[in-house]
Every structure is written in structure tokens, then in C-alpha cells.
Coordinates of C-alpha atoms in Angstrom, one line a residue:
Chain A
M1 CA 105.0 92.4 86.3
I2 CA 101.2 91.8 87.2
E3 CA 100.5 88.6 89.2
L4 CA 97.3 87.1 90.9
S5 CA 97.7 86.5 94.2
D6 CA 95.3 85.1 96.5
D7 CA 92.6 87.5 94.9
S8 CA 94.8 90.2 94.8
L9 CA 96.5 91.9 92.3
V10 CA 100.5 92.1 93.0
F11 CA 102.1 95.0 90.6
S12 CA 105.8 94.1 91.0
F13 CA 108.9 96.1 89.5
P14 CA 111.9 93.9 90.3
E15 CA 114.1 95.7 87.7
V16 CA 113.5 99.1 89.2
H17 CA 113.7 98.1 92.7
A18 CA 113.2 95.0 94.7
S19 CA 110.8 96.9 96.8
A20 CA 109.0 98.0 94.4
K21 CA 106.0 96.0 94.6
L22 CA 102.2 97.3 95.2
E23 CA 98.8 95.1 95.7
I24 CA 96.1 95.8 95.0
N25 CA 92.9 94.4 96.0
L26 CA 89.1 95.1 95.3
Q27 CA 86.8 94.9 98.3
R28 CA 83.8 94.4 98.4
T29 CA 81.3 97.0 100.4
L30 CA 77.9 98.0 101.1
R31 CA 76.1 99.9 98.7
I32 CA 75.3 103.6 100.8
P33 CA 72.2 104.9 100.1
D34 CA 72.3 106.8 97.1
D35 CA 69.8 109.5 98.6
D36 CA 72.1 112.7 98.6
G37 CA 73.3 112.4 102.3
L38 CA 77.0 112.1 102.7
Y39 CA 78.1 108.9 104.2
P40 CA 81.5 108.2 105.8
L41 CA 83.6 105.3 104.4
P42 CA 81.6 101.6 104.8
P43 CA 83.5 98.7 106.0
G44 CA 85.6 96.0 103.8
L45 CA 84.0 92.8 103.5
G46 CA 86.7 90.6 102.0
E47 CA 88.2 91.0 98.6
F48 CA 86.0 90.0 95.5
P49 CA 87.4 87.0 93.8
L50 CA 89.7 87.6 90.7
Q51 CA 89.9 84.9 88.0
H52 CA 92.5 85.2 84.9
V53 CA 90.0 85.5 81.9
D54 CA 92.3 83.0 79.7
D55 CA 91.1 80.5 82.4
F56 CA 87.7 80.7 80.9
A57 CA 88.2 81.6 77.3
E58 CA 85.5 79.5 75.9
R59 CA 83.0 80.9 78.2
V60 CA 83.4 84.8 78.3
P61 CA 82.9 87.4 75.4
K62 CA 85.7 87.9 72.5
A63 CA 86.0 91.0 73.9
W64 CA 87.6 89.9 77.0
I65 CA 90.6 87.7 75.7
E66 CA 91.3 90.4 73.4
H67 CA 92.0 92.7 76.1
G68 CA 93.3 90.3 78.4
G69 CA 93.5 90.8 82.3
V70 CA 90.5 89.1 85.0
M71 CA 87.0 89.2 85.9
F72 CA 84.9 89.2 89.0
P73 CA 81.5 89.0 89.8
M74 CA 79.4 91.6 91.2
Y75 CA 75.9 92.1 92.7
Q76 CA 74.0 95.2 92.2
S77 CA 73.1 95.2 95.4
E78 CA 76.7 95.6 96.6
A79 CA 79.4 98.4 95.8
M80 CA 83.6 98.2 95.3
W81 CA 86.2 99.9 96.9
I82 CA 89.6 99.7 95.8
Y83 CA 93.0 99.0 98.6
F84 CA 96.2 100.0 97.8
H85 CA 99.4 98.2 99.7
A86 CA 102.8 99.2 98.8
S87 CA 105.2 96.6 100.2
Y88 CA 106.9 97.8 103.4
D89 CA 110.8 98.4 103.1
D90 CA 112.1 97.9 106.6
E91 CA 115.2 99.1 105.9
R92 CA 113.8 102.9 104.6
E93 CA 111.0 102.1 107.1
V94 CA 108.7 103.5 104.4
S95 CA 106.3 102.0 101.7
Y96 CA 107.8 102.1 98.1
P97 CA 105.4 105.0 96.2
F98 CA 103.5 104.7 93.2
A99 CA 101.2 106.6 91.0
V100 CA 98.3 104.7 90.1
K101 CA 95.6 105.7 87.2
I102 CA 92.0 104.1 87.6
A103 CA 89.3 104.2 84.8
T104 CA 86.3 102.7 84.9
G105 CA 84.6 102.4 81.3
K106 CA 88.2 103.9 80.5
I107 CA 87.0 106.9 81.8
N108 CA 89.5 108.5 84.6
A109 CA 88.5 108.0 88.1
V110 CA 89.8 111.4 89.6
T111 CA 89.3 113.7 86.3
G112 CA 86.5 112.2 84.4
K113 CA 88.5 112.1 80.9
E114 CA 89.0 109.4 78.6
W115 CA 91.7 106.9 79.0
A116 CA 95.7 108.1 78.2
F117 CA 98.9 107.0 78.5
G118 CA 101.1 108.6 80.9
L119 CA 100.4 110.8 83.8
S120 CA 99.0 113.8 84.2
R121 CA 100.5 116.2 86.8
R122 CA 98.6 119.7 85.5
E123 CA 95.3 118.6 86.4
Q124 CA 96.0 114.8 88.5
D125 CA 94.7 112.0 87.2
Y126 CA 96.3 109.3 89.6
V127 CA 96.0 108.8 93.1
V128 CA 99.9 107.9 95.1
P129 CA 99.8 105.0 97.4
P130 CA 100.8 104.6 100.3
E131 CA 99.4 108.3 100.9
Q132 CA 96.0 106.9 99.4
P133 CA 95.2 103.9 101.0
W134 CA 92.0 103.7 99.3
L135 CA 89.6 104.5 96.5
D136 CA 85.6 104.3 97.3
G137 CA 84.2 105.9 93.8
Y138 CA 84.5 108.5 91.4
C139 CA 86.5 112.1 92.9
V140 CA 83.5 114.5 92.5
K141 CA 84.5 117.5 94.5
K142 CA 87.1 118.2 97.5
G143 CA 86.7 115.9 100.2
E144 CA 83.9 113.7 98.6
I145 CA 83.6 110.7 96.0
R146 CA 80.1 109.1 94.5
Q147 CA 80.5 105.3 95.3
F148 CA 81.6 102.7 92.5
V149 CA 78.5 100.2 92.2
A150 CA 77.9 98.2 89.2
M151 CA 75.2 98.3 86.7
P152 CA 74.6 96.4 83.5
L153 CA 76.5 97.7 80.8
G154 CA 74.8 99.1 78.2
S155 CA 71.8 100.1 80.6
G156 CA 73.0 104.0 80.4
Y157 CA 73.9 104.4 84.2
S158 CA 77.9 104.1 83.9
A159 CA 80.2 106.7 84.0
E160 CA 81.3 105.5 80.5
E161 CA 77.8 105.9 78.9
Q162 CA 77.0 109.1 80.8
L163 CA 80.0 111.0 79.8
T164 CA 81.0 109.3 76.2
G165 CA 77.5 108.2 75.4
K166 CA 78.7 104.8 74.4
A167 CA 78.9 101.3 76.3
E168 CA 82.0 99.9 74.6
H169 CA 84.5 99.0 77.8
G170 CA 83.2 98.4 80.8
G171 CA 85.2 96.7 83.5
L172 CA 87.6 98.6 85.7
Q173 CA 91.3 99.4 84.3
I174 CA 94.4 100.2 86.7
V175 CA 97.8 100.9 85.8
A176 CA 100.6 101.8 88.0
Y177 CA 103.9 103.7 87.9
P178 CA 106.8 103.2 90.2
M179 CA 108.9 105.8 92.0
K180 CA 112.8 106.1 89.9
R181 CA 114.7 104.0 91.7
E182 CA 117.5 106.8 92.2
V183 CA 114.7 109.4 93.5
Y184 CA 113.4 106.2 96.2
E185 CA 116.7 106.1 97.7
R186 CA 117.4 109.3 98.2
R187 CA 114.2 110.8 99.2
F188 CA 114.5 107.3 101.8
P189 CA 117.6 106.7 102.9
K190 CA 118.5 103.7 105.3
C191 CA 117.8 103.5 108.6
E192 CA 121.2 103.4 110.3
R193 CA 119.4 101.7 113.6
R194 CA 117.3 99.1 111.6
R195 CA 119.7 96.4 109.7
G196 CA 116.8 93.5 109.8
N197 CA 115.9 91.9 106.3
V198 CA 111.9 91.5 107.8
M199 CA 109.6 93.0 105.5
Y200 CA 106.0 93.3 105.8
S201 CA 104.6 90.7 103.3
M202 CA 102.2 91.4 100.4
Q203 CA 99.7 89.1 101.9
E204 CA 101.3 86.4 102.2
K205 CA 97.8 87.1 99.5
S206 CA 80.9 81.2 74.8
E207 CA 79.3 83.6 73.5
D208 CA 76.7 81.4 72.3
M209 CA 75.9 80.8 76.3
F210 CA 75.8 84.3 76.9
S211 CA 73.3 85.2 74.3
Q212 CA 70.9 82.6 76.0
V213 CA 71.7 83.8 79.5
C214 CA 72.0 87.5 80.1
E215 CA 74.7 90.3 79.5
P216 CA 77.5 89.7 81.6
S217 CA 79.3 92.6 81.1
M218 CA 78.9 94.8 84.3
A219 CA 79.9 98.7 84.2
L220 CA 80.8 101.0 87.2
A221 CA 78.3 103.9 87.9
P222 CA 78.1 106.7 90.4
G223 CA 76.1 105.5 93.5
G224 CA 75.6 107.7 96.7
R225 CA 78.2 110.2 98.2
M226 CA 80.2 109.7 101.0
K227 CA 83.3 111.7 102.3
Q228 CA 86.6 110.6 101.3
E229 CA 89.8 112.8 100.3
I230 CA 91.8 111.8 97.1
Y231 CA 95.4 113.5 97.6
D232 CA 97.3 115.4 95.6
D233 CA 100.8 114.4 94.6
P234 CA 103.2 114.9 97.3
Y235 CA 106.2 114.2 95.1
E236 CA 107.5 115.7 92.0
Y237 CA 106.7 114.8 88.4
T238 CA 110.2 113.7 87.5
D239 CA 110.3 111.5 90.7
W240 CA 108.0 108.5 88.7
D241 CA 109.3 106.1 86.8
L242 CA 107.4 106.5 83.3
G243 CA 109.4 103.8 81.5
H244 CA 108.4 101.3 83.4
C245 CA 104.6 100.7 83.8
S246 CA 102.4 97.9 84.4
R247 CA 98.5 97.8 83.6
C248 CA 95.4 95.5 84.1
F249 CA 91.7 95.2 82.6
V250 CA 89.5 94.0 85.1
H251 CA 86.4 92.7 83.9
I252 CA 83.1 92.7 85.8
T253 CA 80.6 90.1 85.5
N254 CA 77.0 89.7 86.8
S255 CA 77.1 87.7 89.6
M256 CA 74.4 85.6 88.4
V257 CA 76.4 84.5 85.4
W258 CA 79.7 84.2 87.5
H259 CA 78.6 80.1 88.2
S260 CA 78.2 79.4 84.5
I261 CA 81.5 80.8 83.6
T262 CA 83.9 79.7 86.2
G263 CA 81.5 76.9 87.9
K264 CA 82.0 78.5 91.2
N265 CA 79.5 80.4 93.2
P266 CA 79.8 84.1 93.4
P267 CA 80.0 85.2 97.4
T268 CA 76.6 85.4 99.0
T269 CA 74.9 88.8 98.6
P270 CA 76.2 91.6 101.2
P271 CA 74.0 93.0 103.8
T272 CA 72.6 96.2 103.1
S273 CA 73.5 99.6 104.5
E274 CA 70.5 99.3 106.8
E275 CA 70.7 96.1 108.1
Y276 CA 74.6 96.9 108.8
T277 CA 73.9 100.3 110.5
R278 CA 71.2 98.2 112.8
A279 CA 73.3 95.5 113.8
G280 CA 75.7 98.8 115.2
L281 CA 78.5 97.8 112.8
P282 CA 81.4 100.4 112.5
W283 CA 81.4 102.7 109.5
F284 CA 85.0 104.9 109.1
N285 CA 86.1 108.3 108.5
W286 CA 89.9 109.3 107.5
Y287 CA 91.8 112.1 107.3
D288 CA 95.2 112.7 106.6
D289 CA 96.2 116.2 108.0
H290 CA 99.9 116.4 106.3
N291 CA 98.2 115.8 102.6
Q292 CA 97.0 118.6 100.6
V293 CA 93.2 117.1 98.8
L294 CA 92.3 117.5 95.3
Q295 CA 89.4 119.5 94.3
G296 CA 87.4 117.0 92.3
S297 CA 86.3 117.1 89.1
D298 CA 83.5 118.8 87.4
K299 CA 83.0 116.3 84.8
L300 CA 82.7 113.9 87.3
A301 CA 80.3 115.9 89.2
G302 CA 78.0 116.8 86.5
M303 CA 77.4 112.8 86.2
K304 CA 73.9 112.0 87.6
S305 CA 73.7 109.0 90.8
V306 CA 72.2 106.0 89.8
A307 CA 69.1 106.8 91.7
E308 CA 68.7 110.1 89.8
L309 CA 69.2 108.8 86.6
G310 CA 66.7 106.1 87.8
K311 CA 64.0 108.6 88.8
E312 CA 64.4 110.1 85.2
K313 CA 64.1 107.1 83.3
G314 CA 61.0 105.8 85.4
D315 CA 63.4 102.9 86.2
V316 CA 63.7 101.2 90.3
P317 CA 67.2 100.3 90.2
L318 CA 67.6 100.0 93.7
P319 CA 65.0 98.3 95.5
E320 CA 66.7 98.8 98.7
N321 CA 68.0 102.4 99.2
E322 CA 66.5 103.4 102.7
S323 CA 68.6 106.3 104.2
V324 CA 70.3 105.2 107.2
D325 CA 72.2 107.0 110.4
P326 CA 75.4 105.6 111.3
H327 CA 76.3 106.4 114.5
N328 CA 79.2 103.7 115.3
I329 CA 81.6 105.7 113.1
V330 CA 85.8 104.8 113.9
Q331 CA 87.7 107.9 113.3
L332 CA 91.0 107.0 111.4
R333 CA 93.9 109.6 111.3
N334 CA 97.1 110.2 110.5
G335 CA 99.5 106.7 110.8
L336 CA 97.8 103.8 109.5
K337 CA 99.1 100.8 110.0
P338 CA 100.6 99.0 106.9
G339 CA 98.1 96.6 105.4
Q340 CA 95.3 98.5 107.9
V341 CA 92.2 97.7 105.7
R342 CA 89.4 99.5 107.7
E343 CA 90.0 96.8 110.0
W344 CA 89.0 93.6 108.7
K345 CA 93.1 92.4 108.0
Q346 CA 96.2 92.6 109.9
P347 CA 99.8 92.5 108.1
L348 CA 101.9 89.1 108.4
L349 CA 105.5 89.3 108.6
M350 CA 107.7 86.9 106.7
Chain B
M1 CA 106.9 46.5 94.8
S2 CA 108.0 49.7 96.6
N3 CA 110.5 48.9 99.7
E4 CA 110.6 52.1 100.7
F5 CA 107.0 53.1 100.6
G6 CA 106.8 50.4 103.7
Q7 CA 109.6 51.4 105.3
Y8 CA 109.1 54.8 105.0
L9 CA 105.3 54.0 106.6
R10 CA 106.8 51.6 109.6
K11 CA 109.3 54.0 110.2
R12 CA 107.0 57.2 110.4
R13 CA 104.5 54.9 112.6
E14 CA 107.2 53.7 114.9
E15 CA 108.4 57.6 115.1
L16 CA 104.8 58.9 116.5
L17 CA 104.5 55.6 118.5
K18 CA 107.3 56.9 121.0
G19 CA 104.9 59.6 121.5
S20 CA 101.3 58.1 121.8
P21 CA 100.1 54.8 122.3
D22 CA 97.6 55.1 120.0
F23 CA 100.0 54.7 116.8
T24 CA 100.1 50.6 117.7
V25 CA 99.9 48.6 114.6
R26 CA 96.0 47.5 115.5
K27 CA 94.8 51.3 116.4
V28 CA 96.3 52.5 113.2
A29 CA 94.8 49.3 111.3
G30 CA 91.4 50.5 113.3
R31 CA 91.2 54.0 112.4
L32 CA 92.1 52.9 108.4
G33 CA 89.5 50.8 108.5
I34 CA 91.9 47.8 107.5
Q35 CA 93.0 44.8 109.3
P36 CA 96.4 44.7 111.5
S37 CA 97.9 41.9 109.7
Y38 CA 97.4 44.0 106.3
V39 CA 99.5 46.9 107.5
S40 CA 101.8 44.6 109.2
K41 CA 102.3 43.3 105.4
V42 CA 102.4 46.7 104.0
E43 CA 104.7 48.2 106.4
R44 CA 107.1 44.9 105.8
C45 CA 106.8 45.2 101.6
E46 CA 105.2 42.1 101.6
V47 CA 101.9 43.0 99.2
P48 CA 102.1 46.0 97.0
P49 CA 101.2 49.3 97.8
P50 CA 96.9 49.8 98.7
S51 CA 94.9 51.8 96.9
E52 CA 95.2 55.8 96.4
A53 CA 92.2 56.5 98.9
T54 CA 93.8 54.4 101.6
I55 CA 96.9 56.0 101.1
L56 CA 95.6 59.2 101.5
R57 CA 93.7 58.1 104.6
W58 CA 97.4 56.6 105.5
A59 CA 98.7 59.7 105.1
E60 CA 96.2 61.7 106.6
E61 CA 96.6 59.3 109.8
L62 CA 100.3 59.6 110.0
G63 CA 100.7 63.5 109.2
E64 CA 102.4 63.0 106.0
D65 CA 101.8 64.7 102.6
P66 CA 99.8 62.5 100.7
D67 CA 101.7 63.4 97.0
V68 CA 104.8 62.2 99.0
L69 CA 103.3 58.9 99.9
L70 CA 101.5 58.3 96.5
A71 CA 105.1 59.2 95.0
L72 CA 106.9 56.5 97.1
A73 CA 104.0 53.8 96.2
G74 CA 104.6 54.8 92.6
K75 CA 101.4 56.5 92.0
V76 CA 100.3 59.9 90.8
S77 CA 97.0 61.2 92.1
A78 CA 93.9 61.3 90.4
E79 CA 93.9 64.5 90.7
L80 CA 97.3 65.4 89.1
R81 CA 96.5 62.9 86.5
D82 CA 93.6 64.8 85.3
V83 CA 95.6 68.3 85.3
I84 CA 98.0 66.4 83.1
V85 CA 95.7 64.4 80.7
K86 CA 93.3 67.7 80.2
R87 CA 96.6 69.7 78.7
P88 CA 99.6 67.0 78.0
K89 CA 101.3 68.8 76.0
V90 CA 102.2 71.6 78.0
F91 CA 102.4 69.7 81.3
A92 CA 104.9 67.4 79.7
Q93 CA 106.7 70.1 78.1
L94 CA 106.9 72.2 81.9
L95 CA 108.0 68.9 83.5
R96 CA 110.4 67.9 81.2
E97 CA 112.0 71.9 81.3
L98 CA 111.8 72.0 85.1
K99 CA 113.0 68.4 86.4
D100 CA 116.7 69.1 86.6
A101 CA 116.0 72.6 88.0
P102 CA 117.0 72.7 91.7
D103 CA 114.4 72.6 94.4
H104 CA 115.2 76.6 95.6
A105 CA 114.4 77.5 91.8
L106 CA 111.2 75.5 92.1
L107 CA 109.7 77.0 95.3
R108 CA 106.9 78.9 93.0
V109 CA 105.8 79.3 89.8
V110 CA 105.0 82.8 89.0
R111 CA 101.6 83.1 86.4
E112 CA 101.7 86.8 84.7
V113 CA 98.2 88.4 84.4
R114 CA 98.4 88.7 80.6
D115 CA 97.8 92.2 79.3
G116 CA 96.1 92.2 75.9
K117 CA 94.2 94.9 73.2
W118 CA 92.9 97.6 75.0

């Protein structure tokens, strides 16, 4: 089942294992310059606020109710990254492994292929938390992604529109598969020296109307280039429990109409990359020397970035797109603390 | 008239008074913006419980849960009333179903994110 808790999606599989819990939240961040430079990882600026679409059934498009799931507001001037936090099992001193497929507009963010059920190992179409703590964009080549940025659905910039020629779905789609219970218990036996029950907590944390306002649906599009490795699955394909999965459709709405839907203000606009860098605030690099890195998808690499496509169309989709030279870069290597989110949050103990 | 409400307020104030002289009837009344004699009468159950707004201030003053004090006074907060009135059928059914459940089973209601047709 999936529960919405403190702006995080908590996927839990008690029928598989008591520790099979995965928290996913969507982090606000800077829109890195879309200038063909290769940038380090930007910070996490807190979670996007999530709401059940059912709670605003009168004010969201009918398709959203049909899809179910949740929604959040996004400015065109900001970007998003996805944070995975598998629950930490203190008895085994590991986090429960999951295979997670991410798609935008039903285009897989790792392979560029259209949405399909199940997992593909031959051309890996998923990421594996906890080995993969974050995903910031489309896997375009080995060690490089293009940042997830928001553009109005129908404007032609989104990955979905570039790869299918249609503007049907928008939003973000997530499905998680846990590792099989017997495989988990075999691979990660209990540690004899610790018998406590302490676990790291999971944070413990009308269509008519729209016709008068503007297109509420946003879609994710490829933004600037960023250094990020997407890791190869270190387990066997048969280790994944394909009989148990949970999926969520995450709708993205323009921040300008968020208030008219929910009555709540959207978060304030984030700083630009230039403002953030000028203030001397940190950027990040993260590598895990123990894992193999995926090569990236030719389909995704063939997409044009928002800036490139804007230039072709004669649009100015990014009014502020100055190049920056990040000088304060925090190097993170293996051994992230459970729950580490580029330094903005610490894990809590239950 | 609810005797339990007045007695509870008095007991709690007197406990606090043991640790601080700020909890005399006069001082509490001053901070609540009401007459000391009225505080005494409420504590002795000589008058009906005060308004919801006063009970909420009283709860804050004594560090008590406002919903608990309102319940002792035989009241439900306007906020909860609004919640129930908006969807009376659903909440009436929910409360009836849960009324006999033990506390440990009521610690948290989990709401599942609904999956639809993609």
C-alpha cells in the first residue's frame, strides 16, 4: 500500500516483510543552467507539498481522478529530484532493497521507453534503492543525466511529447517492487551482536474553472546536464518480488493554479542557480565506487533540452539561464548516512 | 452541569501552583481576562462551563489538551463540528465503527493513496 505522510509517499509491503518500507519524496531544487555545461548535484530545498487528488475532485481535471494518486505544484523556474529512503533494519544493519521504476508522461526515465509493467533486466529500466539514493533526471549517458524540469503539458518540451509526439499523460509515474522476503533474509542475516528493536524512522514524515484559468497540467522535460551515476542492479533479477508492487500517479500542476485548486499557497519561488552560487552555498558530487554504472539511453540522449528546443521554436522558455561556476562543491562518497538528503535532513530514531 | 470539568481544572491548577506561584486563582484569571470569582465558581462547578474560546485559552494556560477539556465540558470544538457537518454520513459511520475499538487500535488511521486507471 502507499500512504501519504508528511509530503512523502510511503510504500509499504507488510505482507512481504515488516521492514519492506520505502519512503519517496520529491525534492525542490534549483533549475541548473541549461547551457550544455555539466553541473554537480544541486541541493535539496525541502519536499514539494503533496495532496490526494481525490480531496479536490471538484477542481481538478477528470483525467486526474481517473488516474488517482497525488498532486503537487511546480514553478517553471524550479526543478525536482527524487529521494529514495528505504527503511533501515537495525537487526540486519541494512536498508530493505527495492526496484523502482520512474516515468514521466509514461516515458521511462532510465531507458526512454514507453511505460510497461514488470521489470526489464536486459536493458535495466529501474533504479535500486538504497544503492541509488537519488534520481535527478533522465539517464542520458554513463554518469550523466538531464535534469527534471517542468514545462506546460502541450507546449512540446516534455520527454513524453518529444519521444511520442503526443501530450497525453504528463506527471510522474512511480512503481516499487520489494525484494522477496526469503532472498532478503538469506542475503542479509540478522547481526548477532545487536538485538535491539531500534529502526530508523520513515520520517517520522472543476474543469470549468480550469478553462478560465490556464492549463493546470505540467509535464517533466529535460533541462541542464548534471553529473549523476545511475547504478546497475547489484542483485539477481529473480530476487525481486514481481508478485507485489505498488504504483502511484503523481500529477504536477502549475504553481500559479495550486491556490485555486487547494486554497493553499504554493511554496515560494526558489533561488536561481546564479543567486545560490553567488551566496557560496554548496553543490554536491556523489559517487559509489562499489557499483557498476548504467550506460544511459540513446533515446533519452536524443532529446533536446528545453533551452535547445526553445531556441529552435523561437521561444524564451528560460528567462534566467545564466551559466554559473559552482566553487563550493561537497564531495560525498560511499557510506551515506541513512536518510541523508544532501545535508538538509537527519534521520530520526523511533 | 459537568462537575468533572471544574474539578479537573482545579486539580490541574493546584498541581501547577505547587511548582510556581503564578497559578493562583487571581493570576490565572488575570491571564485569561476573566474575574477571579468566575474562575472559582467554574472550578467549584457552581456555573456552567464557559464558552469554547475561553476553554481553549484555559487549556493553553494549564498546558492541557483543548479537545480533552472541551469533552469534559460536554462540548465538541467548532473545527470538529465543521468536519463532521461537511460529511455527516461518512464520519457518523466511521465513529460508530470505531467507538468500541481499543485505544491501541486507534492510534493512527492510515489512508491509502488511491490508484486508478492509467
